[in-house]
Amino acid sequence: MTAKDAPARAAVLGWPASHSLSPRLHGYWLKELGINGTYRAVAVEPEKFAGELHALAAEGYKGFNITLPHKEAALALVDEVDAEARRIGAVNTIVVDRDGRLRGSNTDGYGFTENLKANPAGLNAGAIITGGPAVVLGAGGAARSVVAALDNAGAPEIRVVNRTVEKAQALVRDIGREKGAAIGVFSWPEREKALIDAALLVNTTALGMTGRPALEIALDNLPPGALVTDIVYTPLVTPLLAAAAGRGNPTVDGLGMLIHQARPGFKAWFGAWPEITPGLRENILAGAPC
Ligand code: ATR
């Protein structure tokens, strides 16, 4: 096989990595687009992460997705970091340059806002984000991406609600207010109070996921027009989304965030902008733990 015929290779690095849906997602696109490429999951323990990343890059890999627990380590290892990844403190996408340099970015926030914009109800997500306070439940890695994305998109106020208040305070300190959102912290018992006048509610915790404890929150204070979204997509319609839809609030499921965050990496490694189709969503859900 000549170098010209060799498939373009990319991988997701995590520990563990077997649960990742990224190979299914990128594999579907490669097949759909008829691209000579491969995408695999590589399980690499934290002590071996730097060595494995550099070895795969030297082997000719076009790039990587980085998942738990390596996202923060990746930030320190790449040769260049974009502003978004630096702000969030984590890298989820790496592109290997022609000269072997590693360029790190974070597309989670992009995936979040693009997913809202692509909502099936045809709502103007940009106007919703700029139209009133956003409530973000959780203060982990996903919350960091979401808060930065909402600030970037012009949210006037962001209310970060977390069980461990110190973690929410650290998030606010680290993410800052680059675009001017007023970011406040609410304790977990205050979560229902935080819904008053909200335009958007986002769950970034794993609560409500199959096999995890329920997310207990009464939505009575939430205005009827507020958009509700969940980053949990197993089940696709989480109890939060079902409760919101039941009282007439528009909802957006979390599967789209996973898909949208993957698109810039696919384009950089394989050269084509992949489409989001019902077939793709079904294929990913078929591989998701239920
Ligand atoms: P990730 O980085 O993947 O987002 P994480 O750091 O484990 O994951 O964050 C999970 C989020 O769910 C956190 O905000 C966590 O709250 P704490 O910061 O207090 O740990 C939240 N969470 C998990 N279990 C919870 C529970 N039973 N009640 C309320 N919040 C919970």
GROMACS .gro file of C-alpha atoms and ligand atoms in nm:
model
  321
    1MET     CA    1   0.000   0.000   0.000
    2THR     CA    2   0.146   0.340  -0.093
    3ALA     CA    3   0.131   0.634   0.147
    4LYS     CA    4  -0.132   0.785  -0.081
    5ASP     CA    5  -0.363   0.486  -0.023
    6ALA     CA    6  -0.305   0.469   0.350
    7PRO     CA    7  -0.619   0.555   0.548
    8ALA     CA    8  -0.632   0.879   0.744
    9ARG     CA    9  -0.630   0.776   1.109
   10ALA     CA   10  -0.780   0.936   1.419
   11ALA     CA   11  -0.862   0.806   1.767
   12VAL     CA   12  -1.023   0.888   2.098
   13LEU     CA   13  -0.797   0.852   2.401
   14GLY     CA   14  -0.956   0.783   2.737
   15TRP     CA   15  -0.937   0.560   3.047
   16PRO     CA   16  -1.149   0.361   3.012
   17ALA     CA   17  -1.231   0.413   2.644
   18SER     CA   18  -1.459   0.121   2.559
   19HIS     CA   19  -1.775   0.313   2.656
   20SER     CA   20  -1.699   0.597   2.413
   21LEU     CA   21  -1.954   0.646   2.137
   22SER     CA   22  -1.706   0.846   1.927
   23PRO     CA   23  -1.585   0.546   1.718
   24ARG     CA   24  -1.947   0.468   1.627
   25LEU     CA   25  -2.010   0.835   1.541
   26HIS     CA   26  -1.698   0.892   1.328
   27GLY     CA   27  -1.720   0.542   1.180
   28TYR     CA   28  -2.072   0.616   1.058
   29TRP     CA   29  -1.959   0.940   0.892
   30LEU     CA   30  -1.653   0.775   0.731
   31LYS     CA   31  -1.875   0.508   0.578
   32GLU     CA   32  -2.148   0.751   0.475
   33LEU     CA   33  -1.898   0.981   0.303
   34GLY     CA   34  -1.692   0.697   0.153
   35ILE     CA   35  -1.372   0.827   0.312
   36ASN     CA   36  -1.065   0.607   0.342
   37GLY     CA   37  -1.018   0.659   0.714
   38THR     CA   38  -1.021   0.487   1.051
   39TYR     CA   39  -1.122   0.602   1.398
   40ARG     CA   40  -1.063   0.386   1.703
   41ALA     CA   41  -1.080   0.404   2.081
   42VAL     CA   42  -0.748   0.379   2.264
   43ALA     CA   43  -0.756   0.303   2.637
   44VAL     CA   44  -0.455   0.469   2.797
   45GLU     CA   45  -0.393   0.505   3.166
   46PRO     CA   46  -0.300   0.850   3.297
   47GLU     CA   47   0.073   0.776   3.351
   48LYS     CA   48   0.108   0.664   2.990
   49PHE     CA   49  -0.103   0.936   2.829
   50ALA     CA   50   0.175   1.175   2.721
   51GLY     CA   51   0.387   0.895   2.574
   52GLU     CA   52   0.095   0.738   2.387
   53LEU     CA   53  -0.025   1.072   2.247
   54HIS     CA   54   0.317   1.158   2.107
   55ALA     CA   55   0.375   0.804   1.978
   56LEU     CA   56   0.046   0.800   1.785
   57ALA     CA   57   0.114   1.148   1.644
   58ALA     CA   58   0.461   1.034   1.532
   59GLU     CA   59   0.299   0.729   1.370
   60GLY     CA   60   0.106   0.961   1.141
   61TYR     CA   61  -0.232   0.998   1.316
   62LYS     CA   62  -0.420   1.306   1.194
   63GLY     CA   63  -0.560   1.382   1.536
   64PHE     CA   64  -0.749   1.282   1.845
   65ASN     CA   65  -1.047   1.329   2.065
   66ILE     CA   66  -0.955   1.337   2.431
   67THR     CA   67  -1.197   1.216   2.693
   68LEU     CA   68  -1.198   1.150   3.067
   69PRO     CA   69  -0.969   1.170   3.255
   70HIS     CA   70  -0.715   1.320   3.012
   71LYS     CA   71  -0.873   1.650   2.905
   72GLU     CA   72  -0.678   1.865   3.151
   73ALA     CA   73  -0.350   1.679   3.092
   74ALA     CA   74  -0.392   1.730   2.718
   75LEU     CA   75  -0.406   2.106   2.768
   76ALA     CA   76  -0.054   2.102   2.911
   77LEU     CA   77   0.085   1.866   2.644
   78VAL     CA   78  -0.018   2.030   2.317
   79ASP     CA   79   0.202   2.279   2.131
   80GLU     CA   80  -0.079   2.528   2.072
   81VAL     CA   81  -0.409   2.582   2.256
   82ASP     CA   82  -0.701   2.788   2.133
   83ALA     CA   83  -0.857   3.053   2.356
   84GLU     CA   84  -1.170   2.849   2.434
   85ALA     CA   85  -0.976   2.544   2.556
   86ARG     CA   86  -0.750   2.761   2.768
   87ARG     CA   87  -1.050   2.932   2.923
   88ILE     CA   88  -1.224   2.603   3.004
   89GLY     CA   89  -0.898   2.442   3.119
   90ALA     CA   90  -0.944   2.131   2.906
   91VAL     CA   91  -0.876   2.004   2.551
   92ASN     CA   92  -1.114   1.761   2.379
   93THR     CA   93  -0.984   1.781   2.020
   94ILE     CA   94  -0.628   1.766   1.887
   95VAL     CA   95  -0.515   1.816   1.529
   96VAL     CA   96  -0.166   1.703   1.429
   97ASP     CA   97  -0.007   1.957   1.194
   98ARG     CA   98   0.191   1.860   0.885
   99ASP     CA   99   0.506   1.929   1.084
  100GLY     CA  100   0.387   1.713   1.375
  101ARG     CA  101   0.284   1.996   1.607
  102LEU     CA  102  -0.021   1.927   1.824
  103ARG     CA  103  -0.298   2.189   1.813
  104GLY     CA  104  -0.552   2.159   2.094
  105SER     CA  105  -0.904   2.297   2.107
  106ASN     CA  106  -1.224   2.244   2.299
  107THR     CA  107  -1.540   2.196   2.095
  108ASP     CA  108  -1.777   2.101   2.381
  109GLY     CA  109  -1.916   2.455   2.414
  110TYR     CA  110  -1.953   2.480   2.037
  111GLY     CA  111  -2.141   2.148   2.044
  112PHE     CA  112  -2.368   2.279   2.317
  113THR     CA  113  -2.469   2.602   2.139
  114GLU     CA  114  -2.495   2.440   1.793
  115ASN     CA  115  -2.724   2.176   1.940
  116LEU     CA  116  -2.950   2.445   2.085
  117LYS     CA  117  -2.953   2.632   1.753
  118ALA     CA  118  -3.052   2.314   1.566
  119ASN     CA  119  -3.353   2.254   1.792
  120PRO     CA  120  -3.641   2.075   1.624
  121ALA     CA  121  -3.897   2.330   1.746
  122GLY     CA  122  -3.738   2.597   1.526
  123LEU     CA  123  -3.682   2.828   1.821
  124ASN     CA  124  -3.433   3.112   1.793
  125ALA     CA  125  -3.179   2.978   2.041
  126GLY     CA  126  -2.958   3.285   2.008
  127ALA     CA  127  -3.246   3.508   2.116
  128ILE     CA  128  -3.329   3.275   2.406
  129ILE     CA  129  -2.970   3.281   2.530
  130THR     CA  130  -2.948   3.660   2.513
  131GLY     CA  131  -3.305   3.701   2.637
  132GLY     CA  132  -3.272   3.620   3.005
  133PRO     CA  133  -3.091   3.432   3.280
  134ALA     CA  134  -2.956   3.082   3.214
  135VAL     CA  135  -2.955   2.826   3.497
  136VAL     CA  136  -2.675   2.569   3.482
  137LEU     CA  137  -2.704   2.270   3.716
  138GLY     CA  138  -2.361   2.129   3.802
  139ALA     CA  139  -2.006   2.262   3.809
  140GLY     CA  140  -1.797   1.980   3.658
  141GLY     CA  141  -1.609   1.974   3.329
  142ALA     CA  142  -1.925   1.985   3.119
  143ALA     CA  143  -2.057   2.284   3.314
  144ARG     CA  144  -1.733   2.475   3.242
  145SER     CA  145  -1.784   2.435   2.867
  146VAL     CA  146  -2.151   2.529   2.890
  147VAL     CA  147  -2.093   2.840   3.104
  148ALA     CA  148  -1.814   2.964   2.873
  149ALA     CA  149  -2.033   2.898   2.568
  150LEU     CA  150  -2.329   3.084   2.718
  151ASP     CA  151  -2.110   3.382   2.807
  152ASN     CA  152  -1.964   3.378   2.453
  153ALA     CA  153  -2.316   3.368   2.307
  154GLY     CA  154  -2.420   3.677   2.502
  155ALA     CA  155  -2.612   3.542   2.801
  156PRO     CA  156  -2.681   3.839   3.030
  157GLU     CA  157  -2.678   3.629   3.348
  158ILE     CA  158  -2.571   3.274   3.432
  159ARG     CA  159  -2.675   3.105   3.757
  160VAL     CA  160  -2.448   2.813   3.843
  161VAL     CA  161  -2.621   2.577   4.086
  162ASN     CA  162  -2.409   2.311   4.252
  163ARG     CA  163  -2.413   2.080   4.552
  164THR     CA  164  -2.056   2.176   4.637
  165VAL     CA  165  -2.068   2.555   4.636
  166GLU     CA  166  -1.687   2.589   4.641
  167LYS     CA  167  -1.665   2.403   4.312
  168ALA     CA  168  -1.912   2.644   4.153
  169GLN     CA  169  -1.715   2.939   4.291
  170ALA     CA  170  -1.394   2.795   4.143
  171LEU     CA  171  -1.571   2.759   3.808
  172VAL     CA  172  -1.677   3.124   3.813
  173ARG     CA  173  -1.324   3.233   3.905
  174ASP     CA  174  -1.162   3.025   3.631
  175ILE     CA  175  -1.408   3.093   3.350
  176GLY     CA  176  -1.433   3.465   3.421
  177ARG     CA  177  -1.672   3.700   3.244
  178GLU     CA  178  -1.506   3.765   2.910
  179LYS     CA  179  -1.823   3.871   2.733
  180GLY     CA  180  -1.981   4.027   3.037
  181ALA     CA  181  -2.232   3.775   3.170
  182ALA     CA  182  -2.310   3.820   3.539
  183ILE     CA  183  -2.226   3.476   3.674
  184GLY     CA  184  -2.369   3.391   4.016
  185VAL     CA  185  -2.355   3.086   4.239
  186PHE     CA  186  -2.654   2.912   4.396
  187SER     CA  187  -2.644   2.626   4.644
  188TRP     CA  188  -2.825   2.301   4.565
  189PRO     CA  189  -3.121   2.373   4.800
  190GLU     CA  190  -3.164   2.705   4.614
  191ARG     CA  191  -3.206   2.537   4.272
  192GLU     CA  192  -3.579   2.601   4.247
  193LYS     CA  193  -3.540   2.967   4.345
  194ALA     CA  194  -3.278   2.999   4.068
  195LEU     CA  195  -3.547   2.914   3.808
  196ILE     CA  196  -3.739   3.239   3.862
  197ASP     CA  197  -3.736   3.448   3.538
  198ALA     CA  198  -3.498   3.201   3.369
  199ALA     CA  199  -3.487   3.179   2.988
  200LEU     CA  200  -3.286   2.857   2.978
  201LEU     CA  201  -3.228   2.558   3.207
  202VAL     CA  202  -2.936   2.321   3.146
  203ASN     CA  203  -2.858   2.003   3.340
  204THR     CA  204  -2.485   1.926   3.322
  205THR     CA  205  -2.486   1.675   3.610
  206ALA     CA  206  -2.517   1.300   3.555
  207LEU     CA  207  -2.834   1.298   3.765
  208GLY     CA  208  -3.123   1.145   3.570
  209MET     CA  209  -2.892   0.921   3.367
  210THR     CA  210  -2.986   0.554   3.354
  211GLY     CA  211  -2.846   0.391   3.667
  212ARG     CA  212  -2.781   0.721   3.847
  213PRO     CA  213  -2.993   0.895   4.110
  214ALA     CA  214  -3.284   1.107   3.990
  215LEU     CA  215  -3.254   1.481   3.938
  216GLU     CA  216  -3.502   1.616   4.186
  217ILE     CA  217  -3.620   1.961   4.088
  218ALA     CA  218  -3.970   2.111   4.078
  219LEU     CA  219  -4.018   2.329   3.770
  220ASP     CA  220  -4.304   2.543   3.906
  221ASN     CA  221  -4.090   2.859   3.909
  222LEU     CA  222  -3.970   2.813   3.552
  223PRO     CA  223  -4.137   3.049   3.301
  224PRO     CA  224  -4.342   2.856   3.039
  225GLY     CA  225  -4.129   2.975   2.746
  226ALA     CA  226  -3.795   2.875   2.899
  227LEU     CA  227  -3.591   2.626   2.696
  228VAL     CA  228  -3.482   2.313   2.886
  229THR     CA  229  -3.189   2.096   2.783
  230ASP     CA  230  -2.997   1.808   2.936
  231ILE     CA  231  -2.649   1.685   2.849
  232VAL     CA  232  -2.760   1.337   2.959
  233TYR     CA  233  -2.883   1.136   2.656
  234THR     CA  234  -2.935   0.793   2.814
  235PRO     CA  235  -3.232   0.797   2.827
  236LEU     CA  236  -3.279   1.037   2.538
  237VAL     CA  237  -3.585   1.186   2.706
  238THR     CA  238  -3.466   1.228   3.062
  239PRO     CA  239  -3.719   1.274   3.343
  240LEU     CA  240  -3.622   1.645   3.342
  241LEU     CA  241  -3.702   1.681   2.971
  242ALA     CA  242  -4.025   1.484   3.013
  243ALA     CA  243  -4.135   1.705   3.304
  244ALA     CA  244  -4.049   2.020   3.110
  245ALA     CA  245  -4.232   1.905   2.797
  246GLY     CA  246  -4.527   1.801   3.011
  247ARG     CA  247  -4.577   2.159   3.127
  248GLY     CA  248  -4.526   2.299   2.776
  249ASN     CA  249  -4.164   2.413   2.790
  250PRO     CA  250  -3.959   2.365   2.472
  251THR     CA  251  -3.687   2.102   2.514
  252VAL     CA  252  -3.367   1.991   2.339
  253ASP     CA  253  -3.212   1.649   2.406
  254GLY     CA  254  -2.842   1.599   2.478
  255LEU     CA  255  -2.746   1.364   2.197
  256GLY     CA  256  -2.697   1.654   1.960
  257MET     CA  257  -2.424   1.807   2.178
  258LEU     CA  258  -2.219   1.489   2.142
  259ILE     CA  259  -2.268   1.493   1.766
  260HIS     CA  260  -2.206   1.865   1.711
  261GLN     CA  261  -1.887   1.872   1.919
  262ALA     CA  262  -1.745   1.599   1.696
  263ARG     CA  263  -1.789   1.781   1.364
  264PRO     CA  264  -1.489   2.021   1.369
  265GLY     CA  265  -1.248   1.735   1.448
  266PHE     CA  266  -1.389   1.517   1.170
  267LYS     CA  267  -1.349   1.803   0.921
  268ALA     CA  268  -0.990   1.871   1.028
  269TRP     CA  269  -0.880   1.504   1.015
  270PHE     CA  270  -1.079   1.367   0.725
  271GLY     CA  271  -1.144   1.676   0.512
  272ALA     CA  272  -1.526   1.677   0.490
  273TRP     CA  273  -1.799   1.844   0.692
  274PRO     CA  274  -2.026   1.561   0.816
  275GLU     CA  275  -2.404   1.582   0.816
  276ILE     CA  276  -2.636   1.510   1.107
  277THR     CA  277  -2.910   1.274   0.997
  278PRO     CA  278  -3.181   1.071   1.174
  279GLY     CA  279  -2.987   0.756   1.072
  280LEU     CA  280  -2.680   0.882   1.254
  281ARG     CA  281  -2.875   0.950   1.573
  282GLU     CA  282  -3.033   0.603   1.562
  283ASN     CA  283  -2.695   0.441   1.505
  284ILE     CA  284  -2.540   0.615   1.804
  285LEU     CA  285  -2.834   0.536   2.030
  286ALA     CA  286  -2.809   0.170   1.931
  287GLY     CA  287  -2.460   0.169   2.081
  288ALA     CA  288  -2.542   0.374   2.389
  289PRO     CA  289  -2.569   0.199   2.724
  290CYS     CA  290  -2.932   0.168   2.824
  291ATR     P1  291  -1.796   1.609   3.478
  291ATR     O1  292  -1.660   1.668   3.493
  291ATR     O2  293  -1.803   1.495   3.383
  291ATR     O3  294  -1.902   1.711   3.448
  291ATR     P2  295  -1.813   1.577   3.766
  291ATR     O4  296  -1.697   1.665   3.788
  291ATR     O5  297  -1.818   1.449   3.839
  291ATR     O6  298  -1.833   1.536   3.614
  291ATR     O7  299  -1.943   1.662   3.794
  291ATR     C1  300  -2.062   1.605   3.816
  291ATR     C2  301  -2.161   1.712   3.864
  291ATR     O8  302  -2.278   1.647   3.914
  291ATR     C3  303  -2.105   1.794   3.978
  291ATR     O9  304  -2.153   1.926   3.964
  291ATR     C4  305  -2.166   1.725   4.100
  291ATR    O10  306  -2.178   1.808   4.214
  291ATR     P3  307  -2.054   1.823   4.317
  291ATR    O11  308  -1.963   1.925   4.256
  291ATR    O12  309  -2.116   1.868   4.444
  291ATR    O13  310  -1.990   1.687   4.329
  291ATR     C5  311  -2.302   1.690   4.049
  291ATR     N1  312  -2.363   1.582   4.128
  291ATR     C6  313  -2.329   1.453   4.129
  291ATR     N2  314  -2.408   1.383   4.214
  291ATR     C7  315  -2.496   1.472   4.268
  291ATR     C8  316  -2.605   1.462   4.361
  291ATR     N3  317  -2.641   1.345   4.416
  291ATR     N4  318  -2.673   1.575   4.393
  291ATR     C9  319  -2.638   1.693   4.338
  291ATR     N5  320  -2.537   1.709   4.249
  291ATR    C10  321  -2.466   1.600   4.214
   0.00000   0.00000   0.00000
